[in-house]
Amino acid sequence: MDTTLLGRFVTTAEATNWGAAAKTLNLTRATLLISIRTLEDEVGGELFVTVDDVPTLTSAGLELLEVARPLVRKPAASAAAAAPKAPAKAGGKAKASKGQGRAPAVKGAPKPKGRQSR
């Protein structure tokens, strides 16, 4: 199973309605519903019953939620701990000239005096 689909499922299960889940995931409601239908096809049964735009978990949905929560939460926590942050390099990089026909400024270098020749 795709962890993206499982993450969307867990977020939807924890949300109050389809619209709130879609907003939390920064998706359209239609995209979220397609993702849930795809996951239901993989599982082979309905995961939600919808009444007045409120998704309610079925028994299969409750079982999947217990399995999916640790899978979805674990990679995010371990990825943050496993990836050490590289120290920032100091100065010396040239800034991009914004298309104004002048040379890029270099940190630490003295500024040119007067107008540059064309």
N, CA, C and O atoms as a Tinker XYZ file with bonds, in Angstrom:
   472  protein
     1  N      0.829000   -1.191000    0.000000    73     2
     2  CA     0.000000    0.000000    0.000000    64     1     3
     3  C      0.870000    1.250000    0.000000    63     2     4     5
     4  O      1.964000    1.272000    0.564000    81     3
     5  N      0.366000    2.262000   -0.631000    73     3     6
     6  CA     1.069000    3.527000   -0.742000    64     5     7
     7  C      0.925000    4.314000    0.563000    63     6     8     9
     8  O     -0.185000    4.502000    1.063000    81     7
     9  N      2.057000    4.773000    1.112000    73     7    10
    10  CA     2.007000    5.517000    2.368000    64     9    11
    11  C      1.308000    6.865000    2.215000    63    10    12    13
    12  O      0.756000    7.391000    3.182000    81    11
    13  N      1.329000    7.426000    1.008000    73    11    14
    14  CA     0.608000    8.679000    0.777000    64    13    15
    15  C     -0.885000    8.457000    0.958000    63    14    16    17
    16  O     -1.565000    9.266000    1.591000    81    15
    17  N     -1.397000    7.363000    0.404000    73    15    18
    18  CA    -2.814000    7.055000    0.559000    64    17    19
    19  C     -3.161000    6.782000    2.015000    63    18    20    21
    20  O     -4.216000    7.194000    2.498000    81    19
    21  N     -2.264000    6.083000    2.715000    73    19    22
    22  CA    -2.509000    5.807000    4.131000    64    21    23
    23  C     -2.514000    7.091000    4.948000    63    22    24    25
    24  O     -3.322000    7.245000    5.864000    81    23
    25  N     -1.616000    8.009000    4.618000    73    23    26
    26  CA    -1.583000    9.292000    5.317000    64    25    27
    27  C     -2.860000   10.078000    5.105000    63    26    28    29
    28  O     -3.380000   10.693000    6.036000    81    27
    29  N     -3.365000   10.056000    3.880000    73    27    30
    30  CA    -4.625000   10.744000    3.583000    64    29    31
    31  C     -5.783000   10.084000    4.326000    63    30    32    33
    32  O     -6.691000   10.765000    4.802000    81    31
    33  N     -5.748000    8.759000    4.422000    73    31    34
    34  CA    -6.777000    8.024000    5.143000    64    33    35
    35  C     -6.771000    8.395000    6.627000    63    34    36    37
    36  O     -7.828000    8.660000    7.201000    81    35
    37  N     -5.597000    8.416000    7.249000    73    35    38
    38  CA    -5.494000    8.739000    8.674000    64    37    39
    39  C     -5.962000   10.167000    8.933000    63    38    40    41
    40  O     -6.692000   10.414000    9.893000    81    39
    41  N     -5.555000   11.099000    8.095000    73    39    42
    42  CA    -5.981000   12.495000    8.257000    64    41    43
    43  C     -7.488000   12.628000    8.120000    63    42    44    45
    44  O     -8.116000   13.375000    8.870000    81    43
    45  N     -8.072000   11.911000    7.172000    73    43    46
    46  CA    -9.522000   11.953000    6.973000    64    45    47
    47  C    -10.240000   11.340000    8.170000    63    46    48    49
    48  O    -11.275000   11.848000    8.601000    81    47
    49  N     -9.703000   10.268000    8.700000    73    47    50
    50  CA   -10.326000    9.610000    9.852000    64    49    51
    51  C    -10.314000   10.526000   11.079000    63    50    52    53
    52  O    -11.214000   10.461000   11.917000    81    51
    53  N     -9.295000   11.374000   11.178000    73    51    54
    54  CA    -9.173000   12.278000   12.325000    64    53    55
    55  C     -9.920000   13.598000   12.110000    63    54    56    57
    56  O    -10.091000   14.362000   13.060000    81    55
    57  N    -10.361000   13.879000   10.896000    73    55    58
    58  CA   -11.026000   15.149000   10.580000    64    57    59
    59  C    -12.520000   15.076000   10.880000    63    58    60    61
    60  O    -13.092000   13.999000   11.047000    81    59
    61  N    -13.136000   16.270000   10.945000    73    59    62
    62  CA   -14.571000   16.333000   11.234000    64    61    63
    63  C    -15.434000   16.167000    9.990000    63    62    64    65
    64  O    -16.578000   15.723000   10.084000    81    63
    65  N    -14.885000   16.527000    8.808000    73    63    66
    66  CA   -15.630000   16.336000    7.563000    64    65    67
    67  C    -14.650000   16.261000    6.400000    63    66    68    69
    68  O    -13.451000   16.479000    6.572000    81    67
    69  N    -15.172000   15.950000    5.208000    73    67    70
    70  CA   -14.324000   15.773000    4.030000    64    69    71
    71  C    -13.601000   17.068000    3.678000    63    70    72    73
    72  O    -12.423000   17.046000    3.323000    81    71
    73  N    -14.291000   18.175000    3.773000    73    71    74
    74  CA   -13.698000   19.458000    3.423000    64    73    75
    75  C    -12.539000   19.825000    4.333000    63    74    76    77
    76  O    -11.515000   20.321000    3.864000    81    75
    77  N    -12.691000   19.584000    5.637000    73    75    78
    78  CA   -11.616000   19.883000    6.588000    64    77    79
    79  C    -10.401000   18.989000    6.337000    63    78    80    81
    80  O     -9.263000   19.447000    6.435000    81    79
    81  N    -10.639000   17.726000    6.015000    73    79    82
    82  CA    -9.540000   16.811000    5.716000    64    81    83
    83  C     -8.800000   17.252000    4.462000    63    82    84    85
    84  O     -7.570000   17.242000    4.425000    81    83
    85  N     -9.553000   17.639000    3.434000    73    83    86
    86  CA    -8.942000   18.092000    2.180000    64    85    87
    87  C     -8.131000   19.365000    2.407000    63    86    88    89
    88  O     -7.044000   19.517000    1.850000    81    87
    89  N     -8.651000   20.274000    3.218000    73    87    90
    90  CA    -7.936000   21.521000    3.500000    64    89    91
    91  C     -6.653000   21.240000    4.275000    63    90    92    93
    92  O     -5.619000   21.843000    3.989000    81    91
    93  N     -6.702000   20.345000    5.240000    73    91    94
    94  CA    -5.522000   19.978000    6.015000    64    93    95
    95  C     -4.441000   19.392000    5.117000    63    94    96    97
    96  O     -3.255000   19.665000    5.301000    81    95
    97  N     -4.855000   18.587000    4.146000    73    95    98
    98  CA    -3.914000   17.938000    3.232000    64    97    99
    99  C     -3.534000   18.827000    2.046000    63    98   100   101
   100  O     -2.681000   18.459000    1.238000    81    99
   101  N     -4.168000   19.993000    1.945000    73    99   102
   102  CA    -3.936000   20.908000    0.830000    64   101   103
   103  C     -4.286000   20.247000   -0.508000    63   102   104   105
   104  O     -3.543000   20.347000   -1.484000    81   103
   105  N     -5.440000   19.569000   -0.523000    73   103   106
   106  CA    -5.949000   18.889000   -1.712000    64   105   107
   107  C     -7.362000   19.373000   -1.987000    63   106   108   109
   108  O     -8.003000   19.987000   -1.134000    81   107
   109  N     -7.829000   19.086000   -3.181000    73   107   110
   110  CA    -9.243000   19.317000   -3.438000    64   109   111
   111  C    -10.019000   18.145000   -2.847000    63   110   112   113
   112  O     -9.474000   17.064000   -2.627000    81   111
   113  N    -11.296000   18.385000   -2.598000    73   111   114
   114  CA   -12.131000   17.327000   -2.024000    64   113   115
   115  C    -12.224000   16.141000   -2.988000    63   114   116   117
   116  O    -12.218000   14.986000   -2.561000    81   115
   117  N    -12.310000   16.431000   -4.285000    73   115   118
   118  CA   -12.414000   15.371000   -5.287000    64   117   119
   119  C    -11.159000   14.494000   -5.287000    63   118   120   121
   120  O    -11.257000   13.269000   -5.372000    81   119
   121  N     -9.984000   15.119000   -5.193000    73   119   122
   122  CA    -8.732000   14.351000   -5.156000    64   121   123
   123  C     -8.674000   13.469000   -3.921000    63   122   124   125
   124  O     -8.233000   12.322000   -3.992000    81   123
   125  N     -9.119000   14.001000   -2.788000    73   123   126
   126  CA    -9.139000   13.216000   -1.553000    64   125   127
   127  C    -10.078000   12.021000   -1.690000    63   126   128   129
   128  O     -9.730000   10.907000   -1.299000    81   127
   129  N    -11.256000   12.251000   -2.240000    73   127   130
   130  CA   -12.216000   11.155000   -2.412000    64   129   131
   131  C    -11.681000   10.077000   -3.354000    63   130   132   133
   132  O    -11.899000    8.887000   -3.125000    81   131
   133  N    -10.987000   10.488000   -4.407000    73   131   134
   134  CA   -10.388000    9.518000   -5.332000    64   133   135
   135  C     -9.327000    8.690000   -4.608000    63   134   136   137
   136  O     -9.232000    7.480000   -4.811000    81   135
   137  N     -8.531000    9.350000   -3.763000    73   135   138
   138  CA    -7.499000    8.636000   -3.005000    64   137   139
   139  C     -8.123000    7.606000   -2.070000    63   138   140   141
   140  O     -7.634000    6.482000   -1.959000    81   139
   141  N     -9.205000    7.995000   -1.399000    73   139   142
   142  CA    -9.873000    7.072000   -0.473000    64   141   143
   143  C    -10.494000    5.909000   -1.246000    63   142   144   145
   144  O    -10.431000    4.765000   -0.796000    81   143
   145  N    -11.092000    6.189000   -2.404000    73   143   146
   146  CA   -11.672000    5.115000   -3.229000    64   145   147
   147  C    -10.583000    4.155000   -3.711000    63   146   148   149
   148  O    -10.796000    2.944000   -3.757000    81   147
   149  N     -9.436000    4.690000   -4.066000    73   147   150
   150  CA    -8.316000    3.842000   -4.497000    64   149   151
   151  C     -7.877000    2.927000   -3.357000    63   150   152   153
   152  O     -7.631000    1.738000   -3.564000    81   151
   153  N     -7.781000    3.484000   -2.164000    73   151   154
   154  CA    -7.401000    2.682000   -0.999000    64   153   155
   155  C     -8.474000    1.642000   -0.684000    63   154   156   157
   156  O     -8.154000    0.513000   -0.314000    81   155
   157  N     -9.733000    2.014000   -0.827000    73   155   158
   158  CA   -10.811000    1.043000   -0.605000    64   157   159
   159  C    -10.738000   -0.102000   -1.607000    63   158   160   161
   160  O    -11.020000   -1.248000   -1.257000    81   159
   161  N    -10.365000    0.194000   -2.842000    73   159   162
   162  CA   -10.199000   -0.861000   -3.841000    64   161   163
   163  C     -9.057000   -1.801000   -3.466000    63   162   164   165
   164  O     -9.162000   -3.014000   -3.646000    81   163
   165  N     -7.957000   -1.235000   -2.938000    73   163   166
   166  CA    -6.824000   -2.058000   -2.518000    64   165   167
   167  C     -7.190000   -2.945000   -1.334000    63   166   168   169
   168  O     -6.794000   -4.109000   -1.276000    81   167
   169  N     -7.951000   -2.388000   -0.391000    73   167   170
   170  CA    -8.342000   -3.130000    0.807000    64   169   171
   171  C     -9.439000   -4.142000    0.479000    63   170   172   173
   172  O     -9.482000   -5.233000    1.048000    81   171
   173  N    -10.319000   -3.769000   -0.440000    73   171   174
   174  CA   -11.401000   -4.667000   -0.827000    64   173   175
   175  C    -12.671000   -4.445000   -0.036000    63   174   176   177
   176  O    -13.478000   -5.365000    0.099000    81   175
   177  N    -12.868000   -3.260000    0.486000    73   175   178
   178  CA   -14.092000   -2.956000    1.223000    64   177   179
   179  C    -14.186000   -1.480000    1.519000    63   178   180   181
   180  O    -13.230000   -0.732000    1.312000    81   179
   181  N    -15.361000   -1.054000    2.013000    73   179   182
   182  CA   -15.562000    0.345000    2.344000    64   181   183
   183  C    -14.848000    0.678000    3.645000    63   182   184   185
   184  O    -14.868000   -0.106000    4.594000    81   183
   185  N    -14.213000    1.853000    3.682000    73   183   186
   186  CA   -13.528000    2.321000    4.882000    64   185   187
   187  C    -14.344000    3.388000    5.603000    63   186   188   189
   188  O    -14.241000    3.537000    6.821000    81   187
   189  N    -15.156000    4.128000    4.850000    73   187   190
   190  CA   -15.976000    5.195000    5.415000    64   189   191
   191  C    -17.418000    5.059000    4.960000    63   190   192   193
   192  O    -17.697000    4.578000    3.862000    81   191
   193  N    -18.330000    5.491000    5.822000    73   191   194
   194  CA   -19.723000    5.695000    5.467000    64   193   195
   195  C    -19.959000    7.184000    5.672000    63   194   196   197
   196  O    -19.669000    7.716000    6.744000    81   195
   197  N    -20.480000    7.857000    4.657000    73   195   198
   198  CA   -20.669000    9.300000    4.732000    64   197   199
   199  C    -22.132000    9.648000    4.981000    63   198   200   201
   200  O    -23.022000    9.219000    4.246000    81   199
   201  N    -22.364000   10.437000    6.036000    73   199   202
   202  CA   -23.697000   10.935000    6.347000    64   201   203
   203  C    -23.556000   12.437000    6.565000    63   202   204   205
   204  O    -22.825000   12.866000    7.459000    81   203
   205  N    -24.247000   13.241000    5.757000    73   203   206
   206  CA   -24.188000   14.712000    5.849000    64   205   207
   207  C    -22.756000   15.234000    5.791000    63   206   208   209
   208  O    -22.368000   16.071000    6.606000    81   207
   209  N    -21.978000   14.749000    4.843000    73   207   210
   210  CA   -20.591000   15.186000    4.610000    64   209   211
   211  C    -19.641000   14.834000    5.755000    63   210   212   213
   212  O    -18.521000   15.343000    5.799000    81   211
   213  N    -20.065000   13.979000    6.675000    73   211   214
   214  CA   -19.213000   13.563000    7.787000    64   213   215
   215  C    -18.796000   12.113000    7.557000    63   214   216   217
   216  O    -19.643000   11.220000    7.564000    81   215
   217  N    -17.485000   11.867000    7.349000    73   215   218
   218  CA   -17.035000   10.490000    7.164000    64   217   219
   219  C    -16.990000    9.749000    8.501000    63   218   220   221
   220  O    -16.405000   10.231000    9.471000    81   219
   221  N    -17.613000    8.578000    8.537000    73   219   222
   222  CA   -17.599000    7.731000    9.724000    64   221   223
   223  C    -16.929000    6.426000    9.351000    63   222   224   225
   224  O    -17.267000    5.819000    8.335000    81   223
   225  N    -15.980000    5.989000   10.167000    73   223   226
   226  CA   -15.240000    4.767000    9.869000    64   225   227
   227  C    -16.117000    3.531000   10.011000    63   226   228   229
   228  O    -16.932000    3.432000   10.929000    81   227
   229  N    -15.939000    2.599000    9.096000    73   227   230
   230  CA   -16.583000    1.290000    9.204000    64   229   231
   231  C    -15.681000    0.408000   10.065000    63   230   232   233
   232  O    -14.624000    0.859000   10.506000    81   231
   233  N    -16.076000   -0.826000   10.307000    73   231   234
   234  CA   -15.233000   -1.722000   11.106000    64   233   235
   235  C    -13.916000   -1.996000   10.386000    63   234   236   237
   236  O    -12.871000   -2.090000   11.029000    81   235
   237  N    -13.953000   -2.126000    9.058000    73   235   238
   238  CA   -12.722000   -2.318000    8.289000    64   237   239
   239  C    -11.845000   -1.069000    8.383000    63   238   240   241
   240  O    -10.620000   -1.168000    8.454000    81   239
   241  N    -12.480000    0.105000    8.382000    73   239   242
   242  CA   -11.747000    1.354000    8.508000    64   241   243
   243  C    -11.068000    1.486000    9.861000    63   242   244   245
   244  O     -9.938000    1.967000    9.945000    81   243
   245  N    -11.751000    1.063000   10.920000    73   243   246
   246  CA   -11.162000    1.108000   12.261000    64   245   247
   247  C     -9.941000    0.195000   12.360000    63   246   248   249
   248  O     -8.930000    0.557000   12.962000    81   247
   249  N    -10.047000   -0.988000   11.763000    73   247   250
   250  CA    -8.916000   -1.924000   11.775000    64   249   251
   251  C     -7.728000   -1.356000   11.003000    63   250   252   253
   252  O     -6.587000   -1.436000   11.460000    81   251
   253  N     -7.999000   -0.787000    9.841000    73   251   254
   254  CA    -6.921000   -0.209000    9.039000    64   253   255
   255  C     -6.305000    0.995000    9.741000    63   254   256   257
   256  O     -5.096000    1.209000    9.647000    81   255
   257  N     -7.112000    1.780000   10.439000    73   255   258
   258  CA    -6.604000    2.947000   11.151000    64   257   259
   259  C     -5.596000    2.548000   12.226000    63   258   260   261
   260  O     -4.575000    3.215000   12.396000    81   259
   261  N     -5.874000    1.475000   12.944000    73   259   262
   262  CA    -4.940000    0.998000   13.978000    64   261   263
   263  C     -3.610000    0.570000   13.376000    63   262   264   265
   264  O     -2.560000    0.764000   13.989000    81   263
   265  N     -3.645000   -0.004000   12.193000    73   263   266
   266  CA    -2.421000   -0.443000   11.518000    64   265   267
   267  C     -1.710000    0.735000   10.848000    63   266   268   269
   268  O     -0.482000    0.818000   10.863000    81   267
   269  N     -2.490000    1.641000   10.263000    73   267   270
   270  CA    -1.922000    2.724000    9.452000    64   269   271
   271  C     -1.299000    3.833000   10.283000    63   270   272   273
   272  O     -0.294000    4.408000    9.866000    81   271
   273  N     -1.857000    4.152000   11.435000    73   271   274
   274  CA    -1.321000    5.260000   12.240000    64   273   275
   275  C      0.166000    5.112000   12.531000    63   274   276   277
   276  O      0.922000    6.047000   12.266000    81   275
   277  N      0.618000    3.985000   13.061000    73   275   278
   278  CA     2.063000    3.870000   13.326000    64   277   279
   279  C      2.911000    3.927000   12.054000    63   278   280   281
   280  O      4.026000    4.449000   12.080000    81   279
   281  N      2.400000    3.402000   10.957000    73   279   282
   282  CA     3.159000    3.420000    9.700000    64   281   283
   283  C      3.318000    4.831000    9.158000    63   282   284   285
   284  O      4.367000    5.185000    8.622000    81   283
   285  N      2.269000    5.634000    9.301000    73   283   286
   286  CA     2.288000    6.997000    8.774000    64   285   287
   287  C      3.125000    7.898000    9.677000    63   286   288   289
   288  O      3.887000    8.726000    9.177000    81   287
   289  N      3.003000    7.757000   10.975000    73   287   290
   290  CA     3.710000    8.624000   11.916000    64   289   291
   291  C      5.189000    8.280000   12.018000    63   290   292   293
   292  O      6.015000    9.173000   12.207000    81   291
   293  N      5.536000    7.012000   11.898000    73   291   294
   294  CA     6.917000    6.557000   12.090000    64   293   295
   295  C      7.898000    7.123000   11.060000    63   294   296   297
   296  O      8.944000    7.623000   11.474000    81   295
   297  N      7.635000    7.080000    9.736000    73   295   298
   298  CA     8.620000    7.587000    8.787000    64   297   299
   299  C      8.926000    9.067000    8.962000    63   298   300   301
   300  O     10.073000    9.476000    8.781000    81   299
   301  N      7.942000    9.874000    9.306000    73   299   302
   302  CA     8.183000   11.307000    9.468000    64   301   303
   303  C      9.107000   11.562000   10.646000    63   302   304   305
   304  O      9.993000   12.413000   10.563000    81   303
   305  N      8.915000   10.841000   11.739000    73   303   306
   306  CA     9.750000   11.038000   12.921000    64   305   307
   307  C     11.156000   10.512000   12.691000    63   306   308   309
   308  O     12.127000   11.159000   13.084000    81   307
   309  N     11.285000    9.351000   12.063000    73   307   310
   310  CA    12.617000    8.780000   11.858000    64   309   311
   311  C     13.393000    9.529000   10.787000    63   310   312   313
   312  O     14.619000    9.609000   10.862000    81   311
   313  N     12.705000   10.081000    9.787000    73   311   314
   314  CA    13.391000   10.841000    8.742000    64   313   315
   315  C     13.975000   12.126000    9.312000    63   314   316   317
   316  O     15.069000   12.538000    8.928000    81   315
   317  N     13.252000   12.754000   10.221000    73   315   318
   318  CA    13.753000   13.994000   10.820000    64   317   319
   319  C     14.948000   13.703000   11.715000    63   318   320   321
   320  O     15.884000   14.500000   11.770000    81   319
   321  N     14.931000   12.586000   12.410000    73   319   322
   322  CA    16.034000   12.243000   13.300000    64   321   323
   323  C     17.241000   11.720000   12.527000    63   322   324   325
   324  O     18.382000   11.925000   12.941000    81   323
   325  N     16.994000   11.049000   11.411000    73   323   326
   326  CA    18.086000   10.434000   10.655000    64   325   327
   327  C     18.850000   11.422000    9.796000    63   326   328   329
   328  O     20.024000   11.198000    9.500000    81   327
   329  N     18.218000   12.503000    9.391000    73   327   330
   330  CA    18.870000   13.467000    8.499000    64   329   331
   331  C     19.506000   14.591000    9.307000    63   330   332   333
   332  O     18.812000   15.512000    9.737000    81   331
   333  N     20.823000   14.525000    9.519000    73   331   334
   334  CA    21.475000   15.606000   10.254000    64   333   335
   335  C     21.546000   16.855000    9.392000    63   334   336   337
   336  O     21.691000   16.771000    8.172000    81   335
   337  N     21.444000   17.997000   10.021000    73   335   338
   338  CA    21.485000   19.249000    9.280000    64   337   339
   339  C     22.931000   19.638000    9.025000    63   338   340   341
   340  O     23.772000   19.576000    9.922000    81   339
   341  N     23.208000   20.038000    7.796000    73   339   342
   342  CA    24.550000   20.479000    7.428000    64   341   343
   343  C     24.753000   21.909000    7.918000    63   342   344   345
   344  O     23.830000   22.723000    7.859000    81   343
   345  N     25.953000   22.218000    8.400000    73   343   346
   346  CA    26.196000   23.581000    8.844000    64   345   347
   347  C     26.158000   24.545000    7.660000    63   346   348   349
   348  O     26.559000   24.190000    6.552000    81   347
   349  N     25.686000   25.740000    7.896000    73   347   350
   350  CA    25.587000   26.739000    6.841000    64   349   351
   351  C     26.975000   27.256000    6.479000    63   350   352   353
   352  O     27.804000   27.495000    7.357000    81   351
   353  N     27.221000   27.427000    5.182000    73   351   354
   354  CA    28.506000   27.945000    4.728000    64   353   355
   355  C     28.462000   29.460000    4.790000    63   354   356   357
   356  O     27.439000   30.080000    4.501000    81   355
   357  N     29.566000   30.035000    5.163000    73   355   358
   358  CA    29.612000   31.490000    5.316000    64   357   359
   359  C     30.084000   32.171000    4.042000    63   358   360   361
   360  O     31.056000   31.740000    3.422000    81   359
   361  N     29.395000   33.230000    3.655000    73   359   362
   362  CA    29.766000   34.190000    2.622000    64   361   363
   363  C     30.431000   33.690000    1.358000    63   362   364   365
   364  O     30.581000   32.486000    1.147000    81   363
   365  N     30.827000   34.637000    0.517000    73   363   366
   366  CA    31.562000   34.347000   -0.689000    64   365   367
   367  C     30.713000   34.033000   -1.900000    63   366   368   369
   368  O     31.237000   33.948000   -3.011000    81   367
   369  N     29.404000   33.855000   -1.715000    73   367   370
   370  CA    28.557000   33.524000   -2.858000    64   369   371
   371  C     28.122000   34.794000   -3.572000    63   370   372   373
   372  O     27.828000   35.807000   -2.937000    81   371
   373  N     28.084000   34.731000   -4.879000    73   371   374
   374  CA    27.637000   35.875000   -5.672000    64   373   375
   375  C     26.119000   35.883000   -5.720000    63   374   376   377
   376  O     25.484000   34.839000   -5.869000    81   375
   377  N     25.553000   37.055000   -5.593000    73   375   378
   378  CA    24.105000   37.188000   -5.698000    64   377   379
   379  C     23.747000   37.330000   -7.170000    63   378   380   381
   380  O     24.524000   37.871000   -7.956000    81   379
   381  N     22.592000   36.853000   -7.531000    73   379   382
   382  CA    22.153000   36.952000   -8.924000    64   381   383
   383  C     21.847000   38.401000   -9.271000    63   382   384   385
   384  O     21.280000   39.141000   -8.467000    81   383
   385  N     22.230000   38.792000  -10.477000    73   383   386
   386  CA    21.921000   40.158000  -10.921000    64   385   387
   387  C     20.513000   40.146000  -11.445000    63   386   388   389
   388  O     20.310000   39.315000  -12.330000    81   387
   389  N     19.622000   40.806000  -11.125000    73   387   390
   390  CA    18.236000   40.679000  -11.520000    64   389   391
   391  C     17.978000   41.190000  -12.924000    63   390   392   393
   392  O     16.966000   41.850000  -13.162000    81   391
   393  N     18.872000   40.899000  -13.861000    73   391   394
   394  CA    18.669000   41.276000  -15.246000    64   393   395
   395  C     18.792000   42.772000  -15.480000    63   394   396   397
   396  O     18.222000   43.293000  -16.439000    81   395
   397  N     19.509000   43.457000  -14.640000    73   395   398
   398  CA    19.625000   44.900000  -14.786000    64   397   399
   399  C     20.962000   45.304000  -15.402000    63   398   400   401
   400  O     21.306000   46.486000  -15.385000    81   399
   401  N     21.709000   44.376000  -15.933000    73   399   402
   402  CA    22.935000   44.676000  -16.641000    64   401   403
   403  C     24.108000   45.042000  -15.760000    63   402   404   405
   404  O     25.034000   45.717000  -16.211000    81   403
   405  N     24.087000   44.620000  -14.538000    73   403   406
   406  CA    25.229000   44.927000  -13.686000    64   405   407
   407  C     25.825000   43.636000  -13.155000    63   406   408   409
   408  O     25.172000   42.593000  -13.125000    81   407
   409  N     27.071000   43.729000  -12.741000    73   407   410
   410  CA    27.751000   42.551000  -12.226000    64   409   411
   411  C     27.160000   42.182000  -10.872000    63   410   412   413
   412  O     26.719000   43.062000  -10.133000    81   411
   413  N     27.145000   40.882000  -10.532000    73   411   414
   414  CA    26.608000   40.482000   -9.236000    64   413   415
   415  C     27.494000   40.975000   -8.096000    63   414   416   417
   416  O     28.717000   41.037000   -8.217000    81   415
   417  N     26.851000   41.318000   -7.000000    73   415   418
   418  CA    27.594000   41.751000   -5.820000    64   417   419
   419  C     28.130000   40.526000   -5.104000    63   418   420   421
   420  O     27.439000   39.513000   -5.000000    81   419
   421  N     29.353000   40.612000   -4.611000    73   419   422
   422  CA    29.974000   39.507000   -3.895000    64   421   423
   423  C     30.106000   39.923000   -2.449000    63   422   424   425
   424  O     30.597000   41.011000   -2.149000    81   423
   425  N     29.665000   39.050000   -1.543000    73   423   426
   426  CA    29.747000   39.367000   -0.128000    64   425   427
   427  C     31.198000   39.595000    0.270000    63   426   428   429
   428  O     32.086000   38.842000   -0.128000    81   427
   429  N     31.425000   40.620000    1.045000    73   427   430
   430  CA    32.765000   40.886000    1.550000    64   429   431
   431  C     33.625000   41.713000    0.621000    63   430   432   433
   432  O     34.678000   42.190000    1.045000    81   431
   433  N     33.229000   41.906000   -0.629000    73   431   434
   434  CA    34.038000   42.685000   -1.591000    64   433   435
   435  C     33.612000   44.151000   -1.472000    63   434   436   437
   436  O     32.451000   44.441000   -1.185000    81   435
   437  N     34.557000   45.075000   -1.692000    73   435   438
   438  CA    34.193000   46.497000   -1.623000    64   437   439
   439  C     33.256000   46.858000   -2.762000    63   438   440   441
   440  O     33.341000   46.301000   -3.856000    81   439
   441  N     32.357000   47.803000   -2.488000    73   439   442
   442  CA    31.396000   48.230000   -3.497000    64   441   443
   443  C     32.099000   49.129000   -4.512000    63   442   444   445
   444  O     32.956000   49.929000   -4.138000    81   443
   445  N     31.741000   49.005000   -5.807000    73   443   446
   446  CA    32.344000   49.878000   -6.804000    64   445   447
   447  C     31.898000   51.326000   -6.585000    63   446   448   449
   448  O     30.767000   51.586000   -6.174000    81   447
   449  N     32.804000   52.255000   -6.864000    73   447   450
   450  CA    32.498000   53.661000   -6.697000    64   449   451
   451  C     32.053000   54.246000   -8.022000    63   450   452   453
   452  O     32.618000   53.945000   -9.073000    81   451
   453  N     31.060000   55.064000   -7.958000    73   451   454
   454  CA    30.584000   55.709000   -9.175000    64   453   455
   455  C     29.799000   54.753000  -10.051000    63   454   456   457
   456  O     29.387000   53.673000   -9.628000    81   455
   457  N     29.612000   55.173000  -11.251000    73   455   458
   458  CA    28.816000   54.418000  -12.201000    64   457   459
   459  C     29.685000   53.446000  -13.001000    63   458   460   461
   460  O     30.808000   53.775000  -13.380000    81   459
   461  N     29.172000   52.282000  -13.246000    73   459   462
   462  CA    29.910000   51.307000  -14.053000    64   461   463
   463  C     29.772000   51.678000  -15.517000    63   462   464   465
   464  O     28.753000   52.225000  -15.941000    81   463
   465  N     30.814000   51.372000  -16.287000    73   463   466
   466  CA    30.761000   51.671000  -17.721000    64   465   467
   467  C     29.804000   50.726000  -18.419000    63   466   468   469
   468  O     29.531000   49.626000  -17.938000    81   467
   469  N     29.304000   51.165000  -19.546000    73   467   470
   470  CA    28.344000   50.331000  -20.270000    64   469   471
   471  C     28.965000   49.724000  -21.468000    63   470   472
   472  O     28.304000   48.988000  -22.201000    81   471
